[in-house]
């Protein structure tokens, strides 16, 4: 069974940092691209970042580029999102997701989500 | 960026009756492989999103066959043939063609 479990959320200060982790199991992690999507409380879904299976190819939304870094450790079956220079507007539930493996960015499995609150 | 719109934004439904949600993309989602890269997701209350439909009309594994997706140019439709209580939630379309992937605003489906 595919499982994605996020951790590392909580309260962060404006200008501060947090690192999210997503532990993957039930599939061959190193073979799949992975993504992060966030959801402002009570609002819609917003795509954040994507990383290739090779650990090298990365993509970012304009709103986080230069502040967030996506990475992965294929030996540990874990996806990361390093969040620096946090802003109040980064407050959201963050989901990790597995790319379905086709031509595009379809997410076929989602984690349960982790809340990040940025406030002083 | 590709802009995704949905209608209606709220859809009260009657159990056992059909329901339909529309999604429109600001540009073609046709990939060079001949498929439209459009997904439908359902987010039930208090849960994470789940994939219902990919490539515009392919049901994801385990999704009941009362759900169907169709494509006409840049217009996409999700249909539920007979609504059940477990179908309540917010439905999102998402273009999976190009980064940044973008979602529609969501359609909230609840029972009348």
XYZ file of N, CA and C in Angstrom:
696
model
N 0.844 -1.199 0.000
C 0.000 0.000 0.000
C 0.877 1.246 0.000
N 0.578 2.142 -0.929
C 1.334 3.399 -0.998
C 0.980 4.274 0.198
N 1.997 4.761 0.874
C 1.781 5.684 1.998
C 2.758 6.846 1.898
N 2.242 8.033 2.164
C 3.053 9.249 2.219
C 2.710 9.941 3.533
N 3.702 10.170 4.364
C 3.465 10.740 5.688
C 4.345 11.970 5.876
N 3.681 13.123 5.961
C 4.414 14.379 6.155
C 4.706 14.624 7.625
N 5.783 15.348 7.862
C 6.136 15.764 9.219
C 6.960 17.045 9.138
N 7.150 17.684 10.312
C 8.023 18.856 10.369
C 7.307 20.182 10.341
N 5.987 20.158 10.290
C 5.254 21.424 10.261
C 5.196 22.049 11.643
N 4.385 23.066 11.765
C 4.234 23.756 13.040
C 4.318 25.254 12.869
N 4.743 25.911 13.911
C 4.797 27.374 13.916
C 6.181 27.862 13.498
N 6.198 28.758 12.540
C 7.440 29.379 12.108
C 7.322 30.887 12.191
N 8.433 31.530 12.399
C 8.457 32.994 12.491
C 8.631 33.600 11.108
N 8.038 34.760 10.850
C 8.333 35.465 9.598
C 9.838 35.673 9.455
N 10.364 35.310 8.300
C 11.795 35.376 8.068
C 12.544 34.143 8.515
N 11.864 33.253 9.183
C 12.485 32.042 9.694
C 12.435 30.889 8.717
N 12.752 29.701 9.222
C 12.837 28.507 8.397
C 12.113 27.338 9.038
N 11.662 26.457 8.177
C 11.111 25.161 8.582
C 11.498 24.155 7.509
N 11.607 22.887 7.897
C 11.838 21.837 6.907
C 10.762 20.776 7.052
N 10.070 20.549 5.950
C 9.066 19.495 5.902
C 9.699 18.227 5.348
N 9.234 17.103 5.859
C 9.652 15.806 5.350
C 8.418 15.018 4.924
N 8.617 14.112 3.988
C 7.536 13.234 3.540
C 8.133 11.842 3.401
N 7.755 10.960 4.309
C 8.259 9.587 4.283
C 7.375 8.734 3.388
N 7.998 8.087 2.421
C 7.259 7.296 1.442
C 7.469 5.809 1.670
N 6.426 5.039 1.441
C 6.526 3.582 1.545
C 5.497 2.930 0.626
N 5.711 1.657 0.343
C 4.755 0.900 -0.465
C 4.974 0.988 -1.960
N 6.024 1.683 -2.379
C 6.350 1.754 -3.802
C 7.848 2.048 -3.945
N 8.345 1.931 -5.161
C 9.764 2.165 -5.434
C 9.989 3.662 -5.570
N 10.278 4.292 -4.446
C 10.355 5.754 -4.351
C 11.288 6.339 -5.415
N 12.426 5.755 -5.638
C 13.429 6.338 -6.519
C 12.976 6.399 -7.978
N 11.875 5.714 -8.292
C 11.401 5.676 -9.675
C 10.374 6.757 -10.000
N 9.923 7.499 -9.013
C 8.826 8.441 -9.209
C 9.235 9.884 -8.950
N 8.722 10.773 -9.796
C 8.782 12.193 -9.493
C 7.839 12.447 -8.307
N 8.119 13.526 -7.564
C 7.320 13.864 -6.398
C 7.009 15.359 -6.396
N 5.960 15.716 -5.649
C 5.513 17.113 -5.650
C 5.097 17.575 -4.256
N 5.016 18.888 -4.104
C 4.405 19.529 -2.944
C 3.293 20.445 -3.440
N 2.152 20.365 -2.780
C 0.993 21.220 -3.051
C 0.536 21.771 -1.703
N 0.094 23.025 -1.681
C -0.380 23.583 -0.416
C -1.806 24.098 -0.537
N -2.407 24.278 0.615
C -3.803 24.721 0.682
C -3.950 25.693 1.832
N -4.191 26.956 1.494
C -4.467 27.949 2.526
C -5.700 27.497 3.302
N -5.755 27.785 4.598
C -6.903 27.340 5.396
C -8.224 27.751 4.770
N -9.054 26.765 4.497
C -10.377 27.040 3.947
C -10.401 27.452 2.491
N -9.261 27.301 1.816
C -9.204 27.753 0.421
C -8.798 26.619 -0.516
N -8.402 26.981 -1.735
C -8.125 25.985 -2.766
C -6.695 25.478 -2.743
N -6.408 24.641 -3.732
C -5.111 23.985 -3.841
C -4.164 24.799 -4.718
N -2.910 24.868 -4.289
C -1.893 25.618 -5.029
C -0.647 24.762 -5.158
N -0.209 24.589 -6.374
C 1.002 23.800 -6.617
C 2.236 24.580 -6.157
N 3.172 23.861 -5.521
C 4.356 24.506 -4.949
C 5.636 24.111 -5.654
N 5.882 22.787 -5.797
C 7.189 22.373 -6.292
C 7.135 20.926 -6.776
N 8.137 20.564 -7.572
C 8.219 19.218 -8.127
C 9.680 18.829 -8.268
N 9.973 17.551 -8.100
C 11.351 17.088 -8.237
C 11.370 15.788 -9.026
N 12.368 15.663 -9.894
C 12.517 14.474 -10.686
C 13.035 13.304 -9.874
N 12.900 12.124 -10.447
C 13.364 10.916 -9.771
C 14.883 10.914 -9.611
N 15.552 11.701 -10.470
C 17.009 11.747 -10.451
C 17.571 12.652 -9.356
N 16.717 13.272 -8.584
C 17.099 14.203 -7.501
C 17.634 15.526 -8.040
N 17.786 15.671 -9.339
C 18.414 16.878 -9.884
C 17.412 17.869 -10.489
N 16.408 17.365 -11.165
C 15.444 18.235 -11.833
C 14.453 18.778 -10.818
N 14.391 20.113 -10.705
C 13.470 20.725 -9.749
C 12.692 21.846 -10.405
N 11.479 22.074 -9.921
C 10.602 23.112 -10.451
C 9.905 23.775 -9.269
N 9.605 25.099 -9.427
C 9.003 25.844 -8.327
C 7.942 26.808 -8.827
N 6.966 27.049 -7.984
C 6.044 28.158 -8.219
C 6.803 29.460 -8.004
N 6.401 30.502 -8.741
C 7.069 31.801 -8.601
C 7.042 32.310 -7.162
N 5.950 32.002 -6.451
C 5.773 32.539 -5.099
C 6.782 31.978 -4.096
N 7.427 30.861 -4.422
C 8.367 30.247 -3.467
C 9.787 30.138 -4.023
N 9.932 30.374 -5.326
C 11.267 30.219 -5.941
C 12.268 31.141 -5.260
N 13.420 30.601 -4.928
C 14.467 31.363 -4.248
C 14.351 31.319 -2.733
N 13.218 30.842 -2.224
C 13.019 30.736 -0.770
C 12.881 29.279 -0.329
N 12.214 28.468 -1.144
C 11.998 27.059 -0.817
C 12.916 26.201 -1.680
N 13.333 25.061 -1.108
C 14.152 24.111 -1.855
C 13.574 22.710 -1.679
N 13.256 22.085 -2.789
C 12.777 20.709 -2.756
C 13.978 19.779 -2.950
N 13.969 18.688 -2.227
C 15.041 17.706 -2.369
C 14.502 16.343 -1.974
N 15.305 15.339 -2.198
C 14.884 13.981 -1.852
C 16.112 13.146 -1.521
N 15.891 12.127 -0.732
C 16.939 11.161 -0.417
C 16.369 9.795 -0.809
N 16.769 9.328 -1.953
C 16.217 8.067 -2.455
C 16.638 6.874 -1.598
N 17.732 7.006 -0.888
C 18.156 5.910 -0.008
C 17.261 5.821 1.234
N 16.732 6.957 1.633
C 15.858 7.015 2.820
C 14.381 7.084 2.451
N 14.065 7.034 1.148
C 12.664 7.111 0.692
C 11.944 8.336 1.263
N 12.619 9.461 1.241
C 12.081 10.662 1.867
C 12.206 11.873 0.949
N 11.131 12.642 0.927
C 11.055 13.904 0.180
C 11.122 15.039 1.198
N 11.752 16.138 0.805
C 11.889 17.281 1.714
C 11.428 18.575 1.055
N 11.057 19.526 1.902
C 10.838 20.904 1.443
C 11.458 21.817 2.492
N 12.584 22.413 2.140
C 13.236 23.388 3.015
C 12.618 24.742 2.735
N 12.025 25.327 3.748
C 11.297 26.579 3.613
C 12.055 27.665 4.367
N 12.672 28.590 3.637
C 13.403 29.705 4.239
C 12.680 31.011 3.982
N 13.107 32.050 4.680
C 12.514 33.394 4.515
C 10.995 33.311 4.536
N 10.471 32.631 5.547
C 9.035 32.399 5.616
C 8.246 33.705 5.675
N 7.079 33.660 5.050
C 6.158 34.804 5.050
C 4.827 34.352 5.656
N 4.074 35.305 6.151
C 2.753 34.998 6.716
C 1.900 34.256 5.689
N 2.059 34.653 4.432
C 1.223 34.037 3.380
C 1.658 32.614 3.030
N 2.714 32.102 3.641
C 3.076 30.696 3.463
C 2.275 29.786 4.390
N 1.480 30.391 5.266
C 0.624 29.599 6.150
C -0.332 28.753 5.328
N -0.295 27.443 5.529
C -1.098 26.528 4.720
C -0.913 25.109 5.228
N -1.778 24.229 4.753
C -1.536 22.794 4.876
C -0.723 22.380 3.658
N 0.366 21.693 3.902
C 1.249 21.254 2.822
C 1.080 19.748 2.611
N 0.820 19.381 1.347
C 0.670 17.977 0.980
C 1.844 17.560 0.104
N 2.367 16.383 0.367
C 3.282 15.793 -0.610
C 2.465 14.839 -1.478
N 2.917 14.676 -2.694
C 2.189 13.825 -3.615
C 3.123 13.103 -4.559
N 2.678 11.930 -5.015
C 3.460 11.148 -5.961
C 2.968 11.420 -7.383
N 3.902 11.729 -8.277
C 3.568 11.822 -9.697
C 3.117 10.456 -10.193
N 2.042 10.473 -10.981
C 1.476 9.223 -11.484
C 2.434 8.488 -12.414
N 3.331 9.206 -13.030
C 4.337 8.546 -13.859
C 4.108 8.701 -15.343
N 3.017 9.376 -15.697
C 2.742 9.605 -17.101
C 3.438 10.852 -17.618
N 2.884 11.423 -18.645
C 3.532 12.543 -19.311
C 3.464 13.837 -18.500
N 2.472 13.968 -17.642
C 2.262 15.233 -16.950
C 2.417 15.137 -15.445
N 1.755 16.061 -14.763
C 1.926 16.172 -13.317
C 0.801 15.600 -12.488
N 0.094 14.649 -13.009
C -0.978 14.005 -12.241
C -0.433 13.435 -10.937
N -1.155 13.708 -9.842
C -0.771 13.197 -8.529
C -1.719 12.066 -8.177
N -1.179 10.828 -8.118
C -2.079 9.704 -7.874
C -2.173 9.310 -6.404
N -1.225 9.760 -5.589
C -1.302 9.525 -4.154
C -0.893 10.789 -3.419
N -1.637 11.109 -2.353
C -1.392 12.303 -1.552
C -1.141 11.897 -0.105
N -0.296 12.676 0.572
C -0.158 12.503 2.004
C -1.355 13.086 2.732
N -1.340 12.982 4.052
C -2.472 13.475 4.849
C -2.388 14.976 5.073
N -1.232 15.557 4.789
C -1.056 16.994 4.926
C -0.474 17.371 6.279
N 0.260 18.490 6.299
C 0.857 19.001 7.521
C 0.679 20.504 7.558
N 0.253 21.011 8.705
C -0.042 22.437 8.825
C 1.224 23.225 9.151
N 1.441 24.274 8.395
C 2.502 25.237 8.656
C 1.844 26.573 8.948
N 2.168 27.129 10.082
C 1.646 28.443 10.459
C 2.819 29.394 10.630
N 2.773 30.503 9.892
C 3.827 31.504 9.992
C 3.233 32.729 10.674
N 3.752 32.997 11.857
C 3.210 34.102 12.648
C 4.237 34.516 13.678
N 4.208 35.799 14.027
C 5.088 36.286 15.073
C 4.387 36.248 16.429
N 0.859 31.579 -17.164
C 0.288 30.418 -16.493
C -1.084 30.072 -17.081
N -1.421 28.801 -17.082
C -2.742 28.380 -17.558
C -3.760 28.615 -16.444
N -4.836 29.309 -16.805
C -5.881 29.625 -15.826
C -7.010 28.609 -15.981
N -7.425 28.055 -14.853
C -8.499 27.079 -14.828
C -9.726 27.682 -14.147
N -10.872 27.573 -14.791
C -12.112 28.043 -14.182
C -13.071 26.867 -14.056
N -13.947 26.951 -13.069
C -14.927 25.890 -12.839
C -16.300 26.511 -12.645
N -17.332 25.728 -12.990
C -18.700 26.124 -12.693
C -19.568 24.883 -12.537
N -20.541 24.950 -11.626
C -20.729 26.034 -10.670
C -19.699 25.942 -9.541
N -19.662 26.925 -8.685
C -18.767 26.852 -7.523
C -19.427 26.130 -6.361
N -20.756 26.075 -6.396
C -21.516 25.356 -5.385
C -22.595 24.540 -6.075
N -22.762 23.290 -5.662
C -23.705 22.416 -6.333
C -24.439 21.550 -5.305
N -25.656 21.983 -4.941
C -26.483 21.123 -4.083
C -27.074 20.017 -4.934
N -26.979 18.789 -4.469
C -27.440 17.666 -5.269
C -28.408 16.794 -4.470
N -29.202 16.053 -5.204
C -30.137 15.095 -4.599
C -29.556 13.699 -4.734
N -29.583 12.946 -3.644
C -29.065 11.582 -3.696
C -29.773 10.784 -4.794
N -28.964 10.044 -5.562
C -29.512 9.224 -6.628
C -29.691 9.953 -7.943
N -29.558 11.271 -7.929
C -29.694 12.066 -9.149
C -28.311 12.320 -9.771
N -28.273 12.655 -11.067
C -26.995 12.953 -11.710
C -26.487 14.346 -11.341
N -25.189 14.554 -11.523
C -24.586 15.864 -11.293
C -23.468 16.062 -12.298
N -23.201 17.326 -12.605
C -22.207 17.650 -13.610
C -21.441 18.909 -13.203
N -20.117 18.867 -13.382
C -19.251 20.016 -13.083
C -18.425 20.324 -14.321
N -18.308 21.619 -14.627
C -17.550 22.040 -15.802
C -16.239 22.701 -15.401
N -15.260 22.545 -16.260
C -13.942 23.135 -16.053
C -13.451 23.621 -17.410
N -12.892 24.809 -17.432
C -12.368 25.359 -18.685
C -10.924 25.809 -18.490
N -10.083 25.481 -19.456
C -8.686 25.900 -19.430
C -8.484 27.096 -20.346
N -7.575 27.976 -19.984
C -7.326 29.182 -20.776
C -6.554 28.885 -22.059
N -6.025 27.668 -22.173
C -5.361 27.258 -23.405
C -5.419 25.740 -23.518
N -5.069 25.245 -24.678
C -5.131 23.809 -24.914
C -4.292 23.034 -23.909
N -4.835 21.882 -23.477
C -4.104 20.987 -22.584
C -3.670 19.724 -23.330
N -3.663 19.820 -24.649
C -3.326 18.662 -25.461
C -1.818 18.444 -25.504
N -1.387 17.293 -25.023
C 0.023 16.923 -25.038
C 0.389 16.322 -26.401
N 1.657 16.299 -26.694
C 2.116 15.730 -27.961
C 1.790 14.239 -28.071
N 1.450 13.614 -26.940
C 1.096 12.187 -26.993
C -0.379 11.987 -27.364
N -1.081 13.099 -27.608
C -2.471 13.005 -28.049
C -3.490 13.039 -26.923
N -3.011 13.096 -25.679
C -3.919 13.130 -24.537
C -4.022 14.541 -23.950
N -5.217 14.848 -23.420
C -5.403 16.079 -22.670
C -4.984 15.840 -21.224
N -4.061 16.676 -20.751
C -3.541 16.469 -19.395
C -4.373 17.266 -18.395
N -5.529 16.735 -18.112
C -6.471 17.353 -17.185
C -6.911 16.300 -16.179
N -6.805 16.644 -14.905
C -7.184 15.744 -13.820
C -8.385 16.301 -13.061
N -9.118 15.390 -12.441
C -10.170 15.749 -11.493
C -9.832 15.112 -10.143
N -9.945 15.910 -9.087
C -9.692 15.445 -7.723
C -10.899 15.747 -6.855
N -11.145 14.875 -5.889
C -12.175 15.095 -4.882
C -11.496 15.232 -3.522
N -11.861 16.299 -2.820
C -11.387 16.460 -1.446
C -12.597 16.372 -0.521
N -12.757 15.231 0.132
C -13.836 15.064 1.084
C -13.538 15.902 2.327
N -14.566 16.267 3.078
C -14.347 17.090 4.280
C -13.313 16.478 5.212
N -12.321 17.272 5.579
C -11.304 16.832 6.520
C -10.277 15.872 5.969
N -10.304 15.645 4.649
C -9.373 14.688 4.050
C -8.465 15.365 3.033
N -7.439 14.636 2.623
C -6.593 15.118 1.544
C -7.265 14.820 0.206
N -6.865 15.496 -0.856
C -7.460 15.233 -2.172
C -7.172 13.806 -2.634
N -8.059 13.298 -3.476
C -7.818 12.007 -4.094
C -8.074 12.129 -5.587
N -7.296 11.397 -6.367
C -7.434 11.433 -7.817
C -8.666 10.650 -8.252
N -9.516 11.294 -9.067
C -10.676 10.618 -9.640
C -10.452 10.264 -11.106
N -10.053 11.276 -11.877
C -9.954 11.165 -13.322
C -8.629 11.774 -13.759
N -7.932 11.115 -14.696
C -6.722 11.686 -15.288
C -6.810 11.567 -16.807
N -5.983 12.304 -17.497
C -6.034 12.368 -18.967
C -7.435 12.714 -19.469
N -8.133 13.511 -18.687
C -9.436 14.031 -19.071
C -10.594 13.069 -18.902
N -10.329 11.771 -19.099
C -11.458 10.845 -19.105
C -11.145 9.461 -18.547
N -9.942 9.262 -18.023
C -9.574 7.954 -17.473
C -9.822 7.896 -15.969
N -10.634 6.960 -15.551
C -10.877 6.805 -14.106
C -9.640 6.235 -13.432
N -9.322 6.796 -12.271
C -8.204 6.278 -11.486
C -8.601 4.946 -10.851
N -7.599 4.228 -10.420
C -7.830 2.921 -9.808
C -8.763 3.028 -8.605
N -9.786 2.184 -8.579
C -10.693 2.148 -7.444
C -11.830 3.147 -7.490
N -11.856 4.000 -8.491
C -12.915 5.013 -8.595
C -14.165 4.379 -9.206
N -15.312 4.564 -8.564
C -16.552 3.934 -9.072
C -16.890 4.400 -10.481
N -17.557 3.527 -11.225
C -17.840 3.876 -12.619
C -18.994 4.862 -12.757
N -19.571 5.324 -11.664
C -20.573 6.399 -11.769
C -19.885 7.741 -12.078
N -18.550 7.797 -11.924
C -17.791 8.991 -12.270
C -17.263 8.857 -13.706
N -17.451 9.923 -14.488
C -16.902 9.922 -15.839
C -16.411 11.316 -16.200
N -15.423 11.381 -17.064
C -14.888 12.651 -17.527
C -14.941 12.733 -19.032
N -15.176 13.932 -19.537
C -15.209 14.123 -20.974
C -14.497 15.416 -21.341
N -14.143 15.506 -22.639
C -13.351 16.623 -23.139
C -13.961 17.144 -24.418
N -13.991 18.484 -24.550
C -14.355 19.116 -25.805
C -13.485 20.361 -25.952
N -12.406 20.226 -26.679
C -11.472 21.343 -26.809
C -10.829 21.676 -25.478
N -11.090 22.899 -25.011
C -10.548 23.308 -23.711
C -11.606 23.252 -22.618
N -12.725 22.610 -22.907
C -13.801 22.437 -21.934
C -13.826 20.989 -21.461
N -13.907 20.839 -20.135
C -13.881 19.512 -19.533
C -15.083 19.370 -18.604
N -15.622 18.159 -18.540
C -16.798 17.924 -17.718
C -16.607 16.663 -16.884
N -16.963 16.785 -15.617
C -17.015 15.631 -14.729
C -18.481 15.339 -14.459
N -18.885 14.100 -14.672
C -20.271 13.719 -14.433
C -20.342 12.604 -13.399
N -21.319 12.727 -12.535
C -21.650 11.663 -11.589
C -23.030 11.163 -11.986
N -23.134 9.903 -12.325
C -24.394 9.409 -12.879
C -25.506 9.353 -11.823
N -25.145 8.948 -10.621
C -26.099 8.893 -9.513
C -25.332 9.236 -8.246
N -25.617 10.396 -7.680
C -24.855 10.883 -6.534
C -25.126 10.028 -5.291
N -24.036 9.689 -4.607
C -24.152 8.996 -3.331
C -23.634 9.914 -2.219
N -23.974 9.559 -0.984
C -23.622 10.423 0.153
C -22.110 10.630 0.256
N -21.319 9.628 -0.112
C -19.864 9.725 0.000
C -19.246 10.642 -1.060
N -20.063 11.143 -1.975
C -19.535 12.014 -3.041
C -19.460 13.484 -2.608
N -19.928 13.760 -1.405
C -19.890 15.130 -0.880
C -18.443 15.588 -0.678
N -18.179 16.833 -1.069
C -16.842 17.382 -0.916
C -16.601 18.453 -1.958
N -15.323 18.812 -2.121
C -14.952 19.818 -3.109
C -14.207 19.126 -4.252
N -14.663 19.409 -5.460
C -14.071 18.830 -6.660
C -13.199 19.881 -7.339
N -11.970 19.498 -7.645
C -11.024 20.391 -8.306
C -10.593 19.785 -9.647
N -10.520 20.626 -10.664
C -9.820 20.212 -11.874
C -8.407 20.789 -11.780
N -7.471 20.142 -12.437
C -6.084 20.591 -12.448
C -5.478 20.315 -13.805
N -4.788 21.326 -14.356
C -4.068 21.087 -15.599
C -2.699 20.526 -15.242
N -2.373 19.393 -15.838
C -1.120 18.704 -15.536
C -0.161 18.786 -16.720
N -0.404 19.766 -17.610
C 0.402 19.868 -18.821
C 1.717 20.589 -18.583
N 1.644 21.756 -17.937
C 2.870 22.529 -17.798
C 2.978 23.191 -16.436
N 4.190 23.299 -15.978
C 4.475 23.948 -14.717
C 4.373 25.474 -14.899
N 3.731 26.214 -13.981
C 3.153 25.693 -12.732
C 1.817 25.000 -12.985
N 1.688 23.789 -12.467
C 0.389 23.133 -12.549
C -0.626 24.014 -11.815
N -1.824 24.124 -12.373
C -2.797 25.029 -11.784
C -4.130 24.322 -11.610
N -4.792 24.690 -10.504
C -6.070 24.104 -10.135
C -7.199 25.104 -10.400
N -8.385 24.563 -10.651
C -9.566 25.397 -10.636
C -9.898 25.777 -9.203
N -10.847 26.700 -9.021
C -11.193 27.184 -7.679
C -11.931 26.158 -6.826
N -12.431 25.105 -7.444
C -13.152 24.082 -6.702
C -14.663 24.247 -6.801
N -15.357 23.118 -6.803
C -16.826 23.100 -6.783
C -17.256 22.318 -5.551
N -17.975 22.986 -4.681
C -18.425 22.344 -3.444
C -19.737 21.631 -3.706
N -19.736 20.316 -3.532
C -20.933 19.506 -3.723
C -21.459 19.065 -2.360
N -22.729 19.376 -2.114
C -23.353 18.894 -0.888
C -24.767 18.420 -1.195
N -25.375 17.793 -0.215
C -26.692 17.183 -0.411
C -27.784 18.185 -0.057
N -28.766 18.282 -0.937
C -29.895 19.195 -0.673
C -30.631 18.810 0.591
